Short mmCIF file of C-alpha atoms and ligand atoms in Angstrom, two decimals:
data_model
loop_
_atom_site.label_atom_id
_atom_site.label_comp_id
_atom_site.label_asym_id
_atom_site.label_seq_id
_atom_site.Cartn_x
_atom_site.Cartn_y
_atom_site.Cartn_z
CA UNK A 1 23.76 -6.86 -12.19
CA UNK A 2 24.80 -3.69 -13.32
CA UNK A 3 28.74 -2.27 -12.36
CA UNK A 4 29.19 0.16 -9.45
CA UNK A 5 30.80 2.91 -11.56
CA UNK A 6 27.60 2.58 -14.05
CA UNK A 7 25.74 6.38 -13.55
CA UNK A 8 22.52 5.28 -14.23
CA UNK A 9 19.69 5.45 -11.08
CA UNK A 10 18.22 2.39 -10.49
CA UNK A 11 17.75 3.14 -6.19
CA UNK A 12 15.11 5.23 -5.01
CA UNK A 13 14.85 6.05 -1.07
CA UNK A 14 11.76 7.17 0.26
CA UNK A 15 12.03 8.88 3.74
CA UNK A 16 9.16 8.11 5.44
CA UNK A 17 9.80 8.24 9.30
CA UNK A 18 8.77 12.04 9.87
CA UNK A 19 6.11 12.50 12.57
CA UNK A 20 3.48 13.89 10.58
CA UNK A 21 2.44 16.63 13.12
CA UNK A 22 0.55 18.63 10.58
CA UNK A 23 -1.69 15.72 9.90
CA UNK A 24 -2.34 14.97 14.04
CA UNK A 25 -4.61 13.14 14.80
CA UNK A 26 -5.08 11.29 12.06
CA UNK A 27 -1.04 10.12 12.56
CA UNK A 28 -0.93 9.83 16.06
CA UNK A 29 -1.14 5.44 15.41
CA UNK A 30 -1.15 5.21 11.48
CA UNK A 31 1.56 6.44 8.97
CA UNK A 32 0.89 10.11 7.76
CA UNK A 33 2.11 7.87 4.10
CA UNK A 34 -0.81 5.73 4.44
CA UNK A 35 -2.97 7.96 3.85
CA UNK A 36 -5.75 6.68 0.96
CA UNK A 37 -5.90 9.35 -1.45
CA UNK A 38 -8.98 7.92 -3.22
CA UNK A 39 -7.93 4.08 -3.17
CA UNK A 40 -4.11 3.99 -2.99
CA UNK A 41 -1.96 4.93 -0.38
CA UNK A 42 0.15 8.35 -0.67
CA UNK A 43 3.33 6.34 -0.98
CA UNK A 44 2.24 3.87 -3.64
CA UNK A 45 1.78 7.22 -5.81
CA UNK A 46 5.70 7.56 -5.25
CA UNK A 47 6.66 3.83 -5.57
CA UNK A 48 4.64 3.63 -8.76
CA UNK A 49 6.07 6.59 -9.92
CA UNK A 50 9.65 5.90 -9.22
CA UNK A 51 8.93 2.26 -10.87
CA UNK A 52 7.18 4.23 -14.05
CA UNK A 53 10.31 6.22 -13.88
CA UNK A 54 12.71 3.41 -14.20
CA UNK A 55 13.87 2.40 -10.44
CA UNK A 56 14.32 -1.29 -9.91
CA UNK A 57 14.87 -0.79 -6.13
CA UNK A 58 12.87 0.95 -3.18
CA UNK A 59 14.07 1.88 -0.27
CA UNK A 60 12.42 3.08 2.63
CA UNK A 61 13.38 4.77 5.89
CA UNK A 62 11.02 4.04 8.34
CA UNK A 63 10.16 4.37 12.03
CA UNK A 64 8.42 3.51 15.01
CA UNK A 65 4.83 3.23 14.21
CA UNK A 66 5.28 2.81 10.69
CA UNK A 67 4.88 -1.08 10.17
CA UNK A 68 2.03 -0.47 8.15
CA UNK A 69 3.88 0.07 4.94
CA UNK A 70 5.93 -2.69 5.18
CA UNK A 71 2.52 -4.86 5.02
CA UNK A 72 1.39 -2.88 2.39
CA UNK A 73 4.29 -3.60 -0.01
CA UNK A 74 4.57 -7.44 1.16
CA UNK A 75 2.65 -9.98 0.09
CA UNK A 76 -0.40 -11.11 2.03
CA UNK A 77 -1.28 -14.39 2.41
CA UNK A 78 -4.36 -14.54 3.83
CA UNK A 79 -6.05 -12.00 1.85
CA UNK A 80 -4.98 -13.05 -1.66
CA UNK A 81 -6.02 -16.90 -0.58
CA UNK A 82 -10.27 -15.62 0.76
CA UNK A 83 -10.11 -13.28 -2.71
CA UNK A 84 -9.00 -16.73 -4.63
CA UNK A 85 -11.70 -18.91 -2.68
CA UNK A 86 -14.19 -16.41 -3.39
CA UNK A 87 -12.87 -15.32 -7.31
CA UNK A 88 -12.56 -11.96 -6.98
CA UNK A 89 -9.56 -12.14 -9.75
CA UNK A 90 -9.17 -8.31 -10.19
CA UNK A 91 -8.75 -7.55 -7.02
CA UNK A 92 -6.42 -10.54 -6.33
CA UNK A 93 -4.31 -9.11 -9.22
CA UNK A 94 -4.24 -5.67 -7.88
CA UNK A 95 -3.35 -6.62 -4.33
CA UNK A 96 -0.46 -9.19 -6.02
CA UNK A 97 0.99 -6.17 -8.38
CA UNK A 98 1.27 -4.43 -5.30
CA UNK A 99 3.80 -6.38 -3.83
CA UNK A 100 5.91 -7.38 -7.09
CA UNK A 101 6.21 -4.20 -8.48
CA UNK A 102 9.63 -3.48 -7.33
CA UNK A 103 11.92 -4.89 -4.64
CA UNK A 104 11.78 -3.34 -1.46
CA UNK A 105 14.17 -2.50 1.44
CA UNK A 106 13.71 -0.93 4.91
CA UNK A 107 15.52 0.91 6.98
CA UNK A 108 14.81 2.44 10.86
CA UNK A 109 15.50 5.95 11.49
CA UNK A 110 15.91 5.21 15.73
CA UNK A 111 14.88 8.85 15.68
CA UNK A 112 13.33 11.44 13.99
CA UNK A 113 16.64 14.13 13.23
CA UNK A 114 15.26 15.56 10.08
CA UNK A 115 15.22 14.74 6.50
CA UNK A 116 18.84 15.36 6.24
CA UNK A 117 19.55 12.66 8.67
CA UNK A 118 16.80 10.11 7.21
CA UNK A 119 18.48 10.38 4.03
CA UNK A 120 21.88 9.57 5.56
CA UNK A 121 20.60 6.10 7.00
CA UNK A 122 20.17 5.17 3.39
CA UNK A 123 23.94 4.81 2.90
CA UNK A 124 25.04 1.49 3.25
CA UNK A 125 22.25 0.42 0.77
CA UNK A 126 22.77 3.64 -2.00
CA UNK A 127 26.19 2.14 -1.78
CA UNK A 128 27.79 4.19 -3.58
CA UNK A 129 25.80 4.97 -6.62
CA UNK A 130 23.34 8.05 -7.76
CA UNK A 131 20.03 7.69 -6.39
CA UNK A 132 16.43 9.52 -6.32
CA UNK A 133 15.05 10.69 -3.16
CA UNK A 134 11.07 10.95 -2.94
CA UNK A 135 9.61 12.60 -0.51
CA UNK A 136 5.91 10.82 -0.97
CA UNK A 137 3.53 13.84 0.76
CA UNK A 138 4.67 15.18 -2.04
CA UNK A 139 1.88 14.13 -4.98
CA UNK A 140 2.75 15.31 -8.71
CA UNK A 141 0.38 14.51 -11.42
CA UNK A 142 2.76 14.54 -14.44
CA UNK A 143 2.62 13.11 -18.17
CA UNK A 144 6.45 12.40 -17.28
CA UNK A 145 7.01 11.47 -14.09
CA UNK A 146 8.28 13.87 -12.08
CA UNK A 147 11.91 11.74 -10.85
CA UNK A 148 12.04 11.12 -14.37
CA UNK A 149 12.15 14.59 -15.18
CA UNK A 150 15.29 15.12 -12.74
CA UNK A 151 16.88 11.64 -14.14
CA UNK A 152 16.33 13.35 -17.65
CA UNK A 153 18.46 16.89 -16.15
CA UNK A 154 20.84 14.43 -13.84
CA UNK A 155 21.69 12.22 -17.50
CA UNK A 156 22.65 15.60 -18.98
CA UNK A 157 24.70 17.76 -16.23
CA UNK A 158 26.36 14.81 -14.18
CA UNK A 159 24.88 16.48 -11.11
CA UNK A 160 22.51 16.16 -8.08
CA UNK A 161 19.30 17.75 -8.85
CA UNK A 162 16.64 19.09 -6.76
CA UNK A 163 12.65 19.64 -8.03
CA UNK A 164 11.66 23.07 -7.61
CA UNK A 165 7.92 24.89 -8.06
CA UNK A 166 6.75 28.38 -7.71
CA UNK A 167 4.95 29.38 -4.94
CA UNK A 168 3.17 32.13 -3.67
CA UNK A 169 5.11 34.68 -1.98
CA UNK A 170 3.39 34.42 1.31
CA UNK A 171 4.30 30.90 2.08
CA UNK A 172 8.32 30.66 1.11
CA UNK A 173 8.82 30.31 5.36
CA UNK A 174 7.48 26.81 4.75
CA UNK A 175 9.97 25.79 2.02
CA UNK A 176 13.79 25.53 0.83
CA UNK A 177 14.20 28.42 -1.41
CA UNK A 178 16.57 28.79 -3.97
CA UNK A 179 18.52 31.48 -5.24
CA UNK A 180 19.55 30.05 -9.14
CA UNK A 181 20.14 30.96 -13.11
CA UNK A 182 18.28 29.41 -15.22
CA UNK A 183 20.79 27.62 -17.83
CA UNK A 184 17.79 26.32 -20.22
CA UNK A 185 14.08 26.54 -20.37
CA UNK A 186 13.19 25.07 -16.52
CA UNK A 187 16.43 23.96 -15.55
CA UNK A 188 18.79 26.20 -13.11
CA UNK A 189 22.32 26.37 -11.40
CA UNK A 190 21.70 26.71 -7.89
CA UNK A 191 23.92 29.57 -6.72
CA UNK A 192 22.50 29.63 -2.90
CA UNK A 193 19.40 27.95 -0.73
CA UNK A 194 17.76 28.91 2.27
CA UNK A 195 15.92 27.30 4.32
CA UNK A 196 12.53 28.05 5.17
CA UNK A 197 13.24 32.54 4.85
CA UNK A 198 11.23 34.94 5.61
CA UNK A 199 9.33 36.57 2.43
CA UNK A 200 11.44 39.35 2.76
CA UNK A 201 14.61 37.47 3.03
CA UNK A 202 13.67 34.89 0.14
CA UNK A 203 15.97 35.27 -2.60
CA UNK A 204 13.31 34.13 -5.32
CA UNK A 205 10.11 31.94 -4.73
CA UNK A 206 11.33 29.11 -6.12
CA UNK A 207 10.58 26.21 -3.57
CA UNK A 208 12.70 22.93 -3.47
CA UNK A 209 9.81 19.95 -2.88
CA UNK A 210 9.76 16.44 -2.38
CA UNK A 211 12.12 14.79 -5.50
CA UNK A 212 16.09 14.66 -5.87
CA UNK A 213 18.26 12.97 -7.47
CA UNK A 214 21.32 12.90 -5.45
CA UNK A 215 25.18 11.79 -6.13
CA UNK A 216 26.58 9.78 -2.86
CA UNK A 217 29.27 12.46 -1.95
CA UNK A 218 26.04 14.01 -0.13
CA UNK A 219 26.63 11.54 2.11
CA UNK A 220 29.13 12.97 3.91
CA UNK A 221 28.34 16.67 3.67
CA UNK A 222 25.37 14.68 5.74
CA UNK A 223 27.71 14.03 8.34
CA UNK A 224 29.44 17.01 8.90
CA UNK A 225 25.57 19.21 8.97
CA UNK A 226 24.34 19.81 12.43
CA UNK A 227 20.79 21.11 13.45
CA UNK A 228 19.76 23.82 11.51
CA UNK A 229 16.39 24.94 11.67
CA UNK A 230 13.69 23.15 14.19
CA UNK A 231 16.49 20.83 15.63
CA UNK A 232 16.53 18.93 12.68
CA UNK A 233 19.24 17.69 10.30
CA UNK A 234 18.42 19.66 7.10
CA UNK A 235 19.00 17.79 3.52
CA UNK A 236 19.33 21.82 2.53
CA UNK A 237 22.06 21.57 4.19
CA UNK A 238 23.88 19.26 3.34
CA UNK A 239 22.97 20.03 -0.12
CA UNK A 240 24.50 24.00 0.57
CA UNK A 241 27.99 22.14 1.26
CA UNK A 242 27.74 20.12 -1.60
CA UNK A 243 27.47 23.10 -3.55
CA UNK A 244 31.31 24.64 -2.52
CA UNK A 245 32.91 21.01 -4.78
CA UNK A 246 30.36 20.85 -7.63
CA UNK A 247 27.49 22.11 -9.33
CA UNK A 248 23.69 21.81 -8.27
CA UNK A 249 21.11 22.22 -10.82
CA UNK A 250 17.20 22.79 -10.10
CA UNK A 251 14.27 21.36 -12.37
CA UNK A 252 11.19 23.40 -12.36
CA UNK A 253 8.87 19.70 -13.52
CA UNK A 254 6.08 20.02 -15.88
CA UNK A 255 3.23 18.94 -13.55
CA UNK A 256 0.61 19.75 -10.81
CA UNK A 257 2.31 19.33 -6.81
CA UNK A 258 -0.09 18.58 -4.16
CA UNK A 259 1.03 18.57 -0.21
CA UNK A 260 -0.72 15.76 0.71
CA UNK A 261 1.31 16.13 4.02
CA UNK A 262 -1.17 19.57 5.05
CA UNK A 263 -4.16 18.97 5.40
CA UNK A 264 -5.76 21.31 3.11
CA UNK A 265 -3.50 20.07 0.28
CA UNK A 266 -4.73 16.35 0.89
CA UNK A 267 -8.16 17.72 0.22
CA UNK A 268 -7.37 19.47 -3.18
CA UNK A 269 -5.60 16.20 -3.94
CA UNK A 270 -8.59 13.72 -3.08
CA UNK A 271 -11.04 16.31 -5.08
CA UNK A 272 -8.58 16.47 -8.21
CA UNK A 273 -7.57 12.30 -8.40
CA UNK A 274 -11.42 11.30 -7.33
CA UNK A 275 -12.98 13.61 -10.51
CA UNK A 276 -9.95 11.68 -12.54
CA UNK A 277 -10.99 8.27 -11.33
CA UNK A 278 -12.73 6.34 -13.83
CA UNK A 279 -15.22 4.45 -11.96
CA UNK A 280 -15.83 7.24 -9.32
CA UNK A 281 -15.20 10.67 -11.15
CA UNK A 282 -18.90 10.57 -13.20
CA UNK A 283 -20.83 10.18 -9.84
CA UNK A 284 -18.72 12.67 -7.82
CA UNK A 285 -18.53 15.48 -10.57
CA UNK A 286 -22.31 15.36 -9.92
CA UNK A 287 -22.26 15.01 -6.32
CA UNK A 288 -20.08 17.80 -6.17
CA UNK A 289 -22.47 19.95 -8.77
CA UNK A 290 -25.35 19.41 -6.45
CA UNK A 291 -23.69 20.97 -3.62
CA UNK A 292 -24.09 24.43 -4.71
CA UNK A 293 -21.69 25.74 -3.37
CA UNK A 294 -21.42 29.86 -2.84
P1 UTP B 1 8.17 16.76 6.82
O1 UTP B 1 8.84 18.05 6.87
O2 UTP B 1 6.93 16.65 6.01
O3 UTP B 1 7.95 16.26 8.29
O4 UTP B 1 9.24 15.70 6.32
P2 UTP B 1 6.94 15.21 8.84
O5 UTP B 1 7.38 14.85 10.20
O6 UTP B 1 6.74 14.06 7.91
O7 UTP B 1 5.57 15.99 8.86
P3 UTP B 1 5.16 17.29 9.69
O8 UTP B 1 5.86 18.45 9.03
O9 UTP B 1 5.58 17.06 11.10
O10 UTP B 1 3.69 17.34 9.53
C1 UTP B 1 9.56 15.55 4.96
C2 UTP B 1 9.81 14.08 4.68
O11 UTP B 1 10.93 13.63 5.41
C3 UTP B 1 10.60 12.52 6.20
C4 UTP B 1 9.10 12.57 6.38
O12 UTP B 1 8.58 11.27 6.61
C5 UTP B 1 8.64 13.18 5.06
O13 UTP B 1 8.54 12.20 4.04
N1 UTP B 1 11.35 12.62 7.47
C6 UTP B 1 11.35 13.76 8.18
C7 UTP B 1 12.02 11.51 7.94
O14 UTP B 1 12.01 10.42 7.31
N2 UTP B 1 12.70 11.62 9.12
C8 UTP B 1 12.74 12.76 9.83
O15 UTP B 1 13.40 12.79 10.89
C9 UTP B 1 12.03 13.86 9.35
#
């Protein structure tokens, strides 16, 4: 059991009790995070990478509707017992790795208030120590994983850290935009962040996605943030209070992002990870050739 005062992150919290209305109707009954891209749901991307990034505990904010990932990540008896009877021993090990790869928590968000506010639920089981956040729409295909990236910049500067990409001018109104100076190659000192601006108002178009690593005196800047933007309690937010007692730093990641949360995104994603796939990518590759496409 590791001490209380010991810095390094060992907790990752996955918010995952959003409504997923830019995925309708596929989310109206099923989690927008159980989405298959190619044979694994979106979050198991995140839990495998916070687990390849050296978390030993997940936890996950959930909601109503979203009992589906709780029996994903448990264990399932009567499954693993038919694939036993009837010796289908890879896929019994895949479906048991599933469930031991890390140990799981849950938490209910009663009601949808925004990221800032799913975050805050977390408390009582960050107790008190650094943690990631992963945001698991959010799919980055990285040689490093992406929280390990920020763990890497967090070990260094002692301070929370947010993942940031460039985007294209045109779509900053979607994101948290930061206004920073960069303090070595890819890493930045936030200096201001707005929420979702206009492209004329954006300061840069550096975007803040899914990955943090945050300190637990967030937790109360938490508290004292009311509805910004869409009704919601913004994790911006919070984050711009945090930034009046200590220093925020930014890590542009090495990697590709995919929002698997939009549609269109989920569609470059499945493309990209099915031509990767080793027992799929040969056939599709020529599937897709054959389309011929204009
Ligand atoms: P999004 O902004 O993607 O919202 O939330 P959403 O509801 O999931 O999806 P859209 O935009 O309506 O299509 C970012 C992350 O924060 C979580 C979501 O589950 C997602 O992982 N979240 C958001 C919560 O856990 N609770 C909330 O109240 C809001």
């Amino acid at each position: 059991m590791r001490e209380k005062n010991d810095s390094s992150i060992r907790k990752a919290v996955f918010p995952a009790a959003g409504l997923g209305t830019r995925f309708l109707p596929a989310t109206k009954a099923s989690p927008k995070e159980m989405l298959p891209l190619v044979d694994k749901p979106l979050i198991q991307y995140g839990v495998e990478e916070a687990v390849a990034s050296g978390m030993d505990e997940v936890i996950i904010i959930t909601g109503r509707g979203k009992r589906a990932i709780e029996d994903h990540f448990d264990i399932s008896f009567e499954l693993e017992y038919e694939l036993k009877e009837k010796n289908k021993l890879k896929l019994l090990a895949e479906v048991e790795r599933i469930s031991n790869m890390v140990h799981f928590s849950y938490i209910r968000q009663k009601k949808a208030l925004g990221l800032g506010h799913a975050v805050l639920c977390s408390e009582p089981s960050v107790d008190g120590e650094p943690f990631a956040v992963i945001l698991s729409d959010d799919i980055i295909d990285a040689k490093t994983p992406a929280t390990r990236q920020l763990m890497d910049v967090y070990e260094k500067y002692r301070s929370p850290v947010v993942a940031i990409c460039e985007v294209p001018r045109e779509t900053v109104s979607s994101y948290g935009i930061i206004d920073a100076i960069e303090v070595e190659r890819g890493v930045y000192q936030v200096r201001e962040m707005v929420e979702k601006p206009s492209a004329e108002k954006a300061p840069s178009n550096l975007a803040i996605i899914g990955r943090y690593v945050l300190t637990p005196d967030i937790f109360d800047h938490l508290k004292q943030t009311r509805p910004g933007k869409g009704g919601e309690i913004q994790l911006t937010d919070g984050l711009q209070g945090l930034m009046k007692e200590r220093p925020v730093y930014a890590c542009r990641f090495r990697g590709v992002r995919y929002d698997a949360g939009d549609k269109l995104g989920f569609l470059k994603a499945t493309v990209e990870y099915a031509l990767k796939n080793q027992s799929l990518g040969g056939e599709f590759r020529k599937y897709l050739q054959g389309l011929n496409l204009k």
